[in-house]
Coordinates of C-alpha atoms in Angstrom, one line a residue:
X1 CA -9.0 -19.6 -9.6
X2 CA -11.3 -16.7 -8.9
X3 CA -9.3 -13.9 -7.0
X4 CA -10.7 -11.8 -4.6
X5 CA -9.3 -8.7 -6.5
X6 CA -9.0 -8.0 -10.6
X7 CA -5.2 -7.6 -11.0
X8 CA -2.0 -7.5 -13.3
X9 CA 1.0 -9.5 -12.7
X10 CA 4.9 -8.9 -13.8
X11 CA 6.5 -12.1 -13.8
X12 CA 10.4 -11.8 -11.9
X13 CA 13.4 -11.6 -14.5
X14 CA 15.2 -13.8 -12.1
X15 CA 13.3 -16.8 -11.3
X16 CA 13.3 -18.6 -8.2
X17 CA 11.9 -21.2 -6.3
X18 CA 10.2 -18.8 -4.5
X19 CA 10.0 -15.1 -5.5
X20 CA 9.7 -11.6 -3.4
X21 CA 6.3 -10.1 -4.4
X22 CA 5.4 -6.4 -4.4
X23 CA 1.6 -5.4 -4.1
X24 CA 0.9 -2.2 -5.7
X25 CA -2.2 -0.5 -4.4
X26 CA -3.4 2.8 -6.1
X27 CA -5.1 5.6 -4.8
X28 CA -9.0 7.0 -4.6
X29 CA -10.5 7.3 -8.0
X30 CA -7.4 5.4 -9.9
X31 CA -6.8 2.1 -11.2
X32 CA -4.3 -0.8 -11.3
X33 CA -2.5 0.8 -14.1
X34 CA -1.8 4.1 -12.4
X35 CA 1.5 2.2 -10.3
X36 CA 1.9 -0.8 -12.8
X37 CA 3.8 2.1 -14.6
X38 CA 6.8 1.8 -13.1
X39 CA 6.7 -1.6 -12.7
X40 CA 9.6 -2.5 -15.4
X41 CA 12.1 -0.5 -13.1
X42 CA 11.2 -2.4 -10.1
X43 CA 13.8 -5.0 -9.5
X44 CA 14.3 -8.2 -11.3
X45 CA 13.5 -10.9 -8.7
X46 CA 10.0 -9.6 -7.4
X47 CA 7.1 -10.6 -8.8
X48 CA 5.0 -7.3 -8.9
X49 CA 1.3 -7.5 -8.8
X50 CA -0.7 -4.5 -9.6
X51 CA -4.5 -4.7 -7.8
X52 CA -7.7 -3.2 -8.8
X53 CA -9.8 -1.0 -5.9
X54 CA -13.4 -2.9 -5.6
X55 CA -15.6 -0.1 -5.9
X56 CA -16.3 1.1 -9.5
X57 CA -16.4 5.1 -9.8
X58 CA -17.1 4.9 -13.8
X59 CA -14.5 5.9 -16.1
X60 CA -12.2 3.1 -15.4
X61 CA -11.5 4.4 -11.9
X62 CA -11.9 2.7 -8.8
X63 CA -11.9 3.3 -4.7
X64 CA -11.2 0.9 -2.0
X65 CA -13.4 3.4 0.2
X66 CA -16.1 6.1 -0.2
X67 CA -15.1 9.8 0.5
X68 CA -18.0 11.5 1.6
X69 CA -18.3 15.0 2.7
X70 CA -21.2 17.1 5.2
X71 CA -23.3 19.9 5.1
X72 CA -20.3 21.9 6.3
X73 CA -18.1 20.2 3.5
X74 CA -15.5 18.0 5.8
X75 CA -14.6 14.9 4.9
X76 CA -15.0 11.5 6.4
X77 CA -13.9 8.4 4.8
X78 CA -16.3 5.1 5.5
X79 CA -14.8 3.0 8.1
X80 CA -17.2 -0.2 7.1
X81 CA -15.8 0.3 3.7
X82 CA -12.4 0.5 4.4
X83 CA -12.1 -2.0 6.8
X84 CA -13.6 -4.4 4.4
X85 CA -11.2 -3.5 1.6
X86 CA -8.7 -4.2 4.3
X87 CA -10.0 -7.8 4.5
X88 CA -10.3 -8.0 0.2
X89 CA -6.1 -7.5 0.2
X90 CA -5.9 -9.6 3.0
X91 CA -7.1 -12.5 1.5
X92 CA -5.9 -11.6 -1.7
X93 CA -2.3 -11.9 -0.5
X94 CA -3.2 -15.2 0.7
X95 CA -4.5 -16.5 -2.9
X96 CA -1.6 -15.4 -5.1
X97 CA 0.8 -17.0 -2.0
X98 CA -0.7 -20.1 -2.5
X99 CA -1.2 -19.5 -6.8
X100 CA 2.1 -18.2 -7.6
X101 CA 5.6 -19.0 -6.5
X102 CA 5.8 -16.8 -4.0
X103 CA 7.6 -16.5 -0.8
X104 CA 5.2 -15.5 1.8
X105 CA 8.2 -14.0 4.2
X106 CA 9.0 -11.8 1.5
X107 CA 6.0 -9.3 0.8
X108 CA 5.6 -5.7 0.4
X109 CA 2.7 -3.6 -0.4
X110 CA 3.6 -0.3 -2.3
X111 CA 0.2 2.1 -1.6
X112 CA -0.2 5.5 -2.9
X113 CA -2.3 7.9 -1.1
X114 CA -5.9 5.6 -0.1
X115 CA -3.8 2.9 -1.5
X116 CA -1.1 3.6 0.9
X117 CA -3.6 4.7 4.1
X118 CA -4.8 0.4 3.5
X119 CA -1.3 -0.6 3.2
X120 CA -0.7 1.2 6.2
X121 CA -3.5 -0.8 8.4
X122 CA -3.0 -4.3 6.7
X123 CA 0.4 -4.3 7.6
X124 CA -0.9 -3.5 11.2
X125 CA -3.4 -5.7 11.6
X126 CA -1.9 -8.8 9.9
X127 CA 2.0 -8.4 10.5
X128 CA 2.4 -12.1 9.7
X129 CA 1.6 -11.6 6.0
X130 CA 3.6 -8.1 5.0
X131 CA 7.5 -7.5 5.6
X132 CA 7.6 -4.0 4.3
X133 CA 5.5 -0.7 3.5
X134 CA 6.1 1.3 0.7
X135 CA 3.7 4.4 2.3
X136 CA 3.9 7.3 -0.3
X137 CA 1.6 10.5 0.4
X138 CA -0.9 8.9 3.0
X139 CA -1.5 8.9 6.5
X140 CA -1.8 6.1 9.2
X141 CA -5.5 6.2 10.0
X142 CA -6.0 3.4 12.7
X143 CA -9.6 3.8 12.9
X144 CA -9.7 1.2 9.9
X145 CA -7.0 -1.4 11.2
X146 CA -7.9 -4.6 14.4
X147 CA -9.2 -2.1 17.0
X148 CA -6.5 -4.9 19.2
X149 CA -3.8 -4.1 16.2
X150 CA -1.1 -2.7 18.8
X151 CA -0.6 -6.2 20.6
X152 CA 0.5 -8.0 17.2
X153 CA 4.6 -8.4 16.6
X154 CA 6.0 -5.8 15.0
X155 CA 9.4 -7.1 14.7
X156 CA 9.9 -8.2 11.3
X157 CA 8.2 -4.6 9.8
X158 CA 9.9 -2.4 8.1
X159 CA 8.1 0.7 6.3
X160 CA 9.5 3.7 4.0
X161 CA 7.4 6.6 4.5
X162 CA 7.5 9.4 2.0
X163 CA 5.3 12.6 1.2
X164 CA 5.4 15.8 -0.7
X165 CA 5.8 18.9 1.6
X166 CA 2.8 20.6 -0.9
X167 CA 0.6 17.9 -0.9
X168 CA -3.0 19.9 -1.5
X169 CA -4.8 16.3 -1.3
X170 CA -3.5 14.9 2.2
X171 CA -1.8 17.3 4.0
X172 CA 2.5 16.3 5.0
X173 CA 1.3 17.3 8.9
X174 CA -1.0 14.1 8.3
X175 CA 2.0 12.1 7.5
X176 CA 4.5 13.8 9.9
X177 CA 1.9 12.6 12.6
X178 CA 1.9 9.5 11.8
X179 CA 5.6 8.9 12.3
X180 CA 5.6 8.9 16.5
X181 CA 2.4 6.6 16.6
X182 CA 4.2 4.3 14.2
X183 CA 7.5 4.3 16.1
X184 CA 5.7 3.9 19.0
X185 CA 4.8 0.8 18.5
X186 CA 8.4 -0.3 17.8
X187 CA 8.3 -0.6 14.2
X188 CA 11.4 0.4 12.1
X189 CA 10.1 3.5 10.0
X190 CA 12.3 6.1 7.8
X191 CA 10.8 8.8 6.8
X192 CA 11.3 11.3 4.0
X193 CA 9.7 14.6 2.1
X194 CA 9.9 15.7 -1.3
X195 CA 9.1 19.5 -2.6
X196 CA 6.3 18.1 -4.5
X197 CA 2.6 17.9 -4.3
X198 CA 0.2 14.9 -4.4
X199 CA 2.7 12.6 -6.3
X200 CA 5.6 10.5 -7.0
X201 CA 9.0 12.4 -7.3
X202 CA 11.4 10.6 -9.3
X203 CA 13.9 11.1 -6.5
X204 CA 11.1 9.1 -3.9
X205 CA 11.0 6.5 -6.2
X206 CA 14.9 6.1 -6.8
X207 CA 14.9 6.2 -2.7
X208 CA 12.6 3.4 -2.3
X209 CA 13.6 0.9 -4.3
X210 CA 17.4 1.7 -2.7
X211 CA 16.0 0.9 0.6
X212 CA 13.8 -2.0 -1.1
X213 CA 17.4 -3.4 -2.3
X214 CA 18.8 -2.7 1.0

């Protein structure tokens, strides 16, 4: 079987006949071991699958969209890009469904900063195939999600957001702004901030997988 993305795979502890899976997505200029790290603390019955971005940077780090900046230096991410990353994990969560004992009510994606910004808009645009969000330090951009995303069914979505209140890579006002548009459209969202920058705390991570277990 040829996947649509290079990946690594922890098997569950606990095996059933159909498994939980977590899809870890890392951020801009990162790769699939950057989340996989934590991986052994995750719990027992998921299988956890830890994806590689599709475009190379060199140096064993990867991007699931181009960052680009102007003459006046601001930044713009490419849409085209993004949106067909989008696509990539789509389908990808489709293959391992259908290649691993999976249970396809039972996903979550996990994204870090770009990987959390395409967590956010798969899980918009293709409610059907993602339970839960994981959203650590990114923002909901909607730009990259089905421009007709707010008619799908919201109502078996659930997302933990979290952010660092000194985040010098994405500002927290990003992800504070997020928050109404999100509710708005009648998903269940909890949000939280950590006094860190552009990371992982250890307390975000013990608060996640709390809620995960929840």
């Amino acid at each position: 079987m040829n996947f649509s993305l290079h990946h690594i795979v922890r098997e569950p502890k606990i095996k059933k006949e159909k498994n939980p899976l977590i899809l870890l997505l890392h951020g801009y200029g990162s790769n699939e071991e950057d989340l996989f790290s934590f991986a052994s603390e995750l719990p027992d019955e998921y299988f956890v699958i830890s994806v590689r971005a599709p475009h190379d940077m060199m140096y064993n780090s990867f991007a699931w969209y181009a960052i680009n900046f102007d003459a006046d230096e601001n930044k713009f991410s490419d849409i085209e890009q993004a949106q067909s990353s989008l696509v990539l994990i789509a389908t990808f969560i489709d293959e391992v469904v259908q290649n691993y004992p999976i249970d396809q009510k039972n996903v979550t994606l996990i994204g870090f900063s770009q990987g959390c910004i395409l967590s956010y808009a798969v899980a918009l645009t293709y409610p059907e195939k993602v339970q839960r969000v994981v959203a650590m330090s990114g923002y909901l951009n909607t730009e990259i999600a089905d421009e007709d995303f707010a008619k799908n069914d919201f109502s078996n979505l659930k997302i933990f957001a979290s952010h660092g209140t000194v985040d010098q890579v994405i500002p927290v006002d990003w992800a504070r702004n997020s928050i109404p548009k999100i509710k708005a459209l009648g998903i269940d969202i909890v949000f939280k901030e950590y006094p860190v920058g552009h990371g992982v705390a250890p307390q975000n991570f013990y608060d996640f997988k709390n809620w995960l277990e929840a």
